[in-house]
Tab-separated table of C-alpha atoms in Angstrom:
chain	number	residue	atom	x	y	z
Q	1	GLY	CA	5.629	-0.574	31.114
Q	2	ASP	CA	6.927	-4.116	30.714
Q	3	ARG	CA	4.955	-6.942	32.270
Q	4	GLU	CA	6.036	-10.480	32.886
Q	5	GLY	CA	5.716	-12.263	29.557
Q	6	GLY	CA	4.699	-9.002	27.800
Q	7	VAL	CA	6.314	-6.848	25.155
Q	8	GLY	CA	5.946	-3.346	26.615
Q	9	ASP	CA	3.004	-0.994	26.710
Q	10	GLU	CA	0.126	-3.008	25.238
Q	11	SER	CA	-1.994	0.086	24.563
Q	12	LEU	CA	0.786	1.651	22.533
Q	13	LEU	CA	1.344	-1.542	20.555
Q	14	THR	CA	-2.395	-1.743	19.891
Q	15	ARG	CA	-2.537	1.872	18.718
Q	16	VAL	CA	0.420	1.385	16.357
Q	17	PHE	CA	-0.219	-2.123	15.034
Q	18	GLY	CA	-3.936	-2.683	15.728
Q	19	PRO	CA	-5.523	-5.441	17.832
Q	20	PRO	CA	-3.692	-8.725	18.264
Q	21	VAL	CA	-4.236	-11.213	15.474
Q	22	PRO	CA	-5.385	-14.685	16.540
Q	23	ALA	CA	-2.704	-17.404	16.123
Q	24	ARG	CA	-2.731	-18.825	12.573
Q	25	ARG	CA	-0.813	-21.434	10.709
Q	26	PHE	CA	1.279	-20.306	7.715
Q	27	LEU	CA	3.442	-22.224	5.241
Q	28	VAL	CA	6.821	-21.259	3.827
Q	29	PRO	CA	7.597	-22.715	0.402
Q	30	SER	CA	10.913	-24.442	-0.290
Q	31	SER	CA	11.674	-22.132	-3.220
Q	32	ALA	CA	12.031	-18.412	-3.774
Q	33	GLN	CA	12.118	-15.998	-6.700
Q	34	LEU	CA	15.264	-14.124	-7.727
Q	35	ALA	CA	14.459	-11.006	-9.662
Q	36	VAL	CA	17.078	-9.103	-11.617
Q	37	TYR	CA	16.459	-5.646	-13.067
Q	38	ARG	CA	19.274	-4.497	-15.415
Q	39	GLY	CA	18.751	-0.749	-15.785
Q	40	GLU	CA	17.573	1.264	-18.735
Q	41	GLY	CA	14.204	1.865	-17.065
Q	42	ALA	CA	13.485	-1.728	-15.984
Q	43	ARG	CA	10.619	-1.614	-13.447
Q	44	TYR	CA	7.592	-3.508	-12.170
Q	45	GLU	CA	4.184	-1.787	-12.238
Q	46	LYS	CA	2.042	-1.203	-9.144
Q	47	HIS	CA	0.230	-4.374	-8.023
Q	48	LEU	CA	-0.911	-6.620	-5.196
Q	49	ASP	CA	0.676	-10.054	-4.794
Q	50	ASN	CA	-2.764	-11.557	-4.080
Q	51	VAL	CA	-6.211	-10.327	-5.000
Q	52	GLN	CA	-9.662	-11.299	-3.745
Q	53	THR	CA	-12.284	-11.708	-6.457
Q	54	PRO	CA	-15.886	-10.435	-6.155
Q	55	ALA	CA	-16.889	-14.076	-5.532
Q	56	GLY	CA	-14.795	-14.048	-2.356
Q	57	TRP	CA	-11.925	-16.365	-3.331
Q	58	TRP	CA	-8.304	-15.506	-3.719
Q	59	LEU	CA	-6.082	-15.831	-6.808
Q	60	ASN	CA	-3.356	-17.555	-4.749
Q	61	ALA	CA	-2.417	-18.464	-1.172
Q	62	ARG	CA	0.043	-15.568	-0.624
Q	63	ALA	CA	-0.425	-13.897	2.761
Q	64	TYR	CA	2.862	-12.030	3.243
Q	65	THR	CA	5.628	-10.935	0.890
Q	66	ALA	CA	9.257	-11.048	2.159
Q	67	ILE	CA	11.962	-9.411	0.038
Q	68	LEU	CA	15.675	-9.564	0.758
Q	69	TYR	CA	17.930	-7.232	-1.256
Q	70	LEU	CA	21.354	-8.451	-2.477
Q	71	ASN	CA	22.726	-5.188	-3.917
Q	72	ASP	CA	26.245	-4.514	-2.796
Q	73	GLY	CA	27.311	-1.012	-3.720
Q	74	TRP	CA	23.783	0.270	-4.454
Q	75	ARG	CA	23.609	4.051	-4.884
Q	76	PRO	CA	20.544	6.294	-5.151
Q	77	SER	CA	21.491	7.074	-8.780
Q	78	HIS	CA	20.859	3.397	-9.624
Q	79	GLY	CA	17.129	3.759	-8.907
Q	80	GLY	CA	15.029	0.601	-8.433
Q	81	CYS	CA	13.496	1.508	-5.083
Q	82	LEU	CA	10.511	-0.514	-3.844
Q	83	ARG	CA	7.519	1.811	-3.382
Q	84	LEU	CA	4.977	0.665	-0.822
Q	85	HIS	CA	1.630	2.462	-1.154
Q	86	SER	CA	-0.026	3.313	2.131
Q	87	ASP	CA	-3.354	4.142	0.420
Q	88	GLY	CA	-3.588	0.621	-1.083
Q	89	GLY	CA	-2.231	2.088	-4.282
Q	90	GLN	CA	-5.602	3.452	-5.371
Q	91	ASP	CA	-5.937	6.780	-7.066
Q	92	ALA	CA	-7.795	8.193	-4.059
Q	93	ALA	CA	-6.606	11.553	-2.735
Q	94	ASP	CA	-6.758	10.512	0.911
Q	95	ALA	CA	-4.184	8.030	2.243
Q	96	LYS	CA	-4.762	5.698	5.178
Q	97	ASP	CA	-3.548	6.911	8.508
Q	98	ALA	CA	0.038	6.111	9.462
Q	99	PRO	CA	-0.827	3.501	12.130
Q	100	ALA	CA	-2.819	1.483	9.533
Q	101	PHE	CA	0.067	1.668	7.079
Q	102	ALA	CA	2.440	0.489	9.768
Q	103	ARG	CA	0.126	-2.455	10.516
Q	104	ASP	CA	-0.311	-3.396	6.813
Q	105	CYS	CA	3.430	-3.210	6.170
Q	106	LEU	CA	4.110	-4.868	9.526
Q	107	SER	CA	6.715	-2.123	9.986
Q	108	ILE	CA	9.340	-4.645	9.040
Q	109	VAL	CA	11.914	-2.840	6.991
Q	110	TYR	CA	15.336	-3.715	8.250
Q	111	PRO	CA	17.625	-1.816	8.268
Q	112	PRO	CA	14.957	0.894	8.526
Q	113	ALA	CA	13.960	2.988	5.507
Q	114	CYS	CA	13.112	6.682	5.588
Q	115	PRO	CA	9.618	7.854	4.748
Q	116	SER	CA	9.341	9.713	1.428
Q	117	SER	CA	8.183	12.911	3.083
Q	118	SER	CA	8.428	14.898	6.313
Q	119	PRO	CA	6.210	13.929	9.317
Q	120	SER	CA	4.320	17.205	8.899
Q	121	ALA	CA	3.217	16.203	5.419
Q	122	PRO	CA	2.604	12.405	5.394
Q	123	SER	CA	3.172	10.674	2.115
Q	124	PRO	CA	0.831	8.050	0.613
Q	125	PHE	CA	3.902	5.865	-0.002
Q	126	LEU	CA	7.215	4.726	1.387
Q	127	ASP	CA	10.227	4.252	-0.885
Q	128	VAL	CA	12.572	1.517	0.265
Q	129	GLU	CA	16.139	1.621	-1.081
Q	130	PRO	CA	17.276	-1.858	-2.207
Q	131	VAL	CA	20.510	-1.915	-0.243
Q	132	ALA	CA	22.232	-5.241	0.479
Q	133	GLY	CA	20.916	-7.056	3.510
Q	134	ARG	CA	17.653	-5.076	3.796
Q	135	LEU	CA	14.581	-7.207	4.533
Q	136	VAL	CA	11.049	-5.946	3.831
Q	137	VAL	CA	7.905	-7.835	4.868
Q	138	PHE	CA	4.357	-6.695	4.104
Q	139	SER	CA	0.847	-7.981	3.486
Q	140	SER	CA	0.463	-9.575	0.045
Q	141	GLN	CA	-3.244	-8.791	0.121
Q	142	ARG	CA	-3.339	-5.162	1.278
Q	143	VAL	CA	-0.134	-3.415	0.306
Q	144	ARG	CA	0.151	-2.345	-3.337
Q	145	HIS	CA	3.767	-1.959	-4.337
Q	146	GLU	CA	5.948	-1.392	-7.369
Q	147	VAL	CA	9.575	-1.336	-8.395
Q	148	LEU	CA	10.599	2.132	-9.559
Q	149	PRO	CA	12.730	2.360	-12.713
Q	150	VAL	CA	16.343	1.190	-12.507
Q	151	THR	CA	17.946	4.298	-14.000
Q	152	GLU	CA	21.523	3.183	-14.634
Q	153	GLY	CA	22.462	0.136	-16.663
Q	154	GLY	CA	25.335	-2.294	-16.436
Q	155	ASP	CA	26.199	-5.037	-13.962
Q	156	ASP	CA	27.204	-2.537	-11.307
Q	157	ALA	CA	23.697	-1.071	-11.227
Q	158	SER	CA	21.703	-4.286	-11.579
Q	159	ARG	CA	19.041	-4.703	-8.868
Q	160	PHE	CA	18.791	-8.152	-7.230
Q	161	ALA	CA	15.844	-9.077	-4.995
Q	162	LEU	CA	15.150	-12.482	-3.428
Q	163	THR	CA	11.350	-12.825	-2.797
Q	164	LEU	CA	9.546	-15.406	-0.694
Q	165	TRP	CA	5.809	-15.517	-0.211
Q	166	VAL	CA	4.434	-16.834	3.108
Q	167	LEU	CA	1.298	-18.807	2.321
Q	168	ASP	CA	-2.023	-19.057	4.170
Q	169	PRO	CA	-3.393	-22.582	3.647
Q	170	ASP	CA	-6.829	-21.464	4.830
Q	171	LEU	CA	-7.513	-18.920	2.076
Q	172	PRO	CA	-10.321	-20.005	-0.296
Q	173	LEU	CA	-8.819	-20.310	-3.741
Q	174	GLY	CA	-10.342	-20.256	-7.225
Q	175	ILE	CA	-9.766	-24.016	-7.645
Q	176	GLU	CA	-11.478	-27.031	-6.111
Q	177	ASP	CA	-11.539	-26.495	-2.372
Q	178	THR	CA	-10.370	-29.909	-1.212
Q	179	ARG	CA	-10.953	-28.878	2.428
Q	180	ALA	CA	-14.697	-28.679	1.759
Q	181	GLY	CA	-14.697	-31.318	-0.998
Q	182	ARG	CA	-16.499	-29.074	-3.494
Q	183	PRO	CA	-15.542	-26.731	-6.303
Q	184	LEU	CA	-15.622	-22.991	-5.672
Q	185	PRO	CA	-17.686	-20.686	-7.916
Q	186	ALA	CA	-16.094	-19.950	-11.261
Q	187	ALA	CA	-14.662	-16.451	-11.866
Q	188	GLY	CA	-16.902	-15.921	-14.843
Q	189	PRO	CA	-16.676	-16.523	-18.605
Q	190	MET	CA	-13.339	-17.803	-19.854
């Protein structure tokens, strides 16, 4: 039940979202990316927005990806859904369990999106329709995602997405680490 200063049943929240994360400082940049997909199969291949190298440093400071859709009049025939992969987007047959997927995606899809399969047959992905006003937030480091083909062309079917990356200033990057005053190991031969 609710407790003073609490947010409901803590054990349920822990089961769904995992243990609480210690407080951290994040940065929000002053600019965003506007992506426009104009039909005729326009898409974006499966990827992560930030990748850790074998040496342990990250390619960029992106911690979370936030996407706001601006598509008035979007219809399923337009295509262009965002596919979030619950299995990390790998080619493995077994997907992560649903609570881990909810935690990685932060379960922030507003208004809510429907899973791509029935609860009795869990899917390794979630397709999010790019309807106007929908906000999606997920881990830049753990959730592989892609934009499925925009299937109809013309201005009426163009897909507009405003993307902002929340940055973690404490991630070790593949550049001189000014916090430690020393260069990080090189990624390998150039």
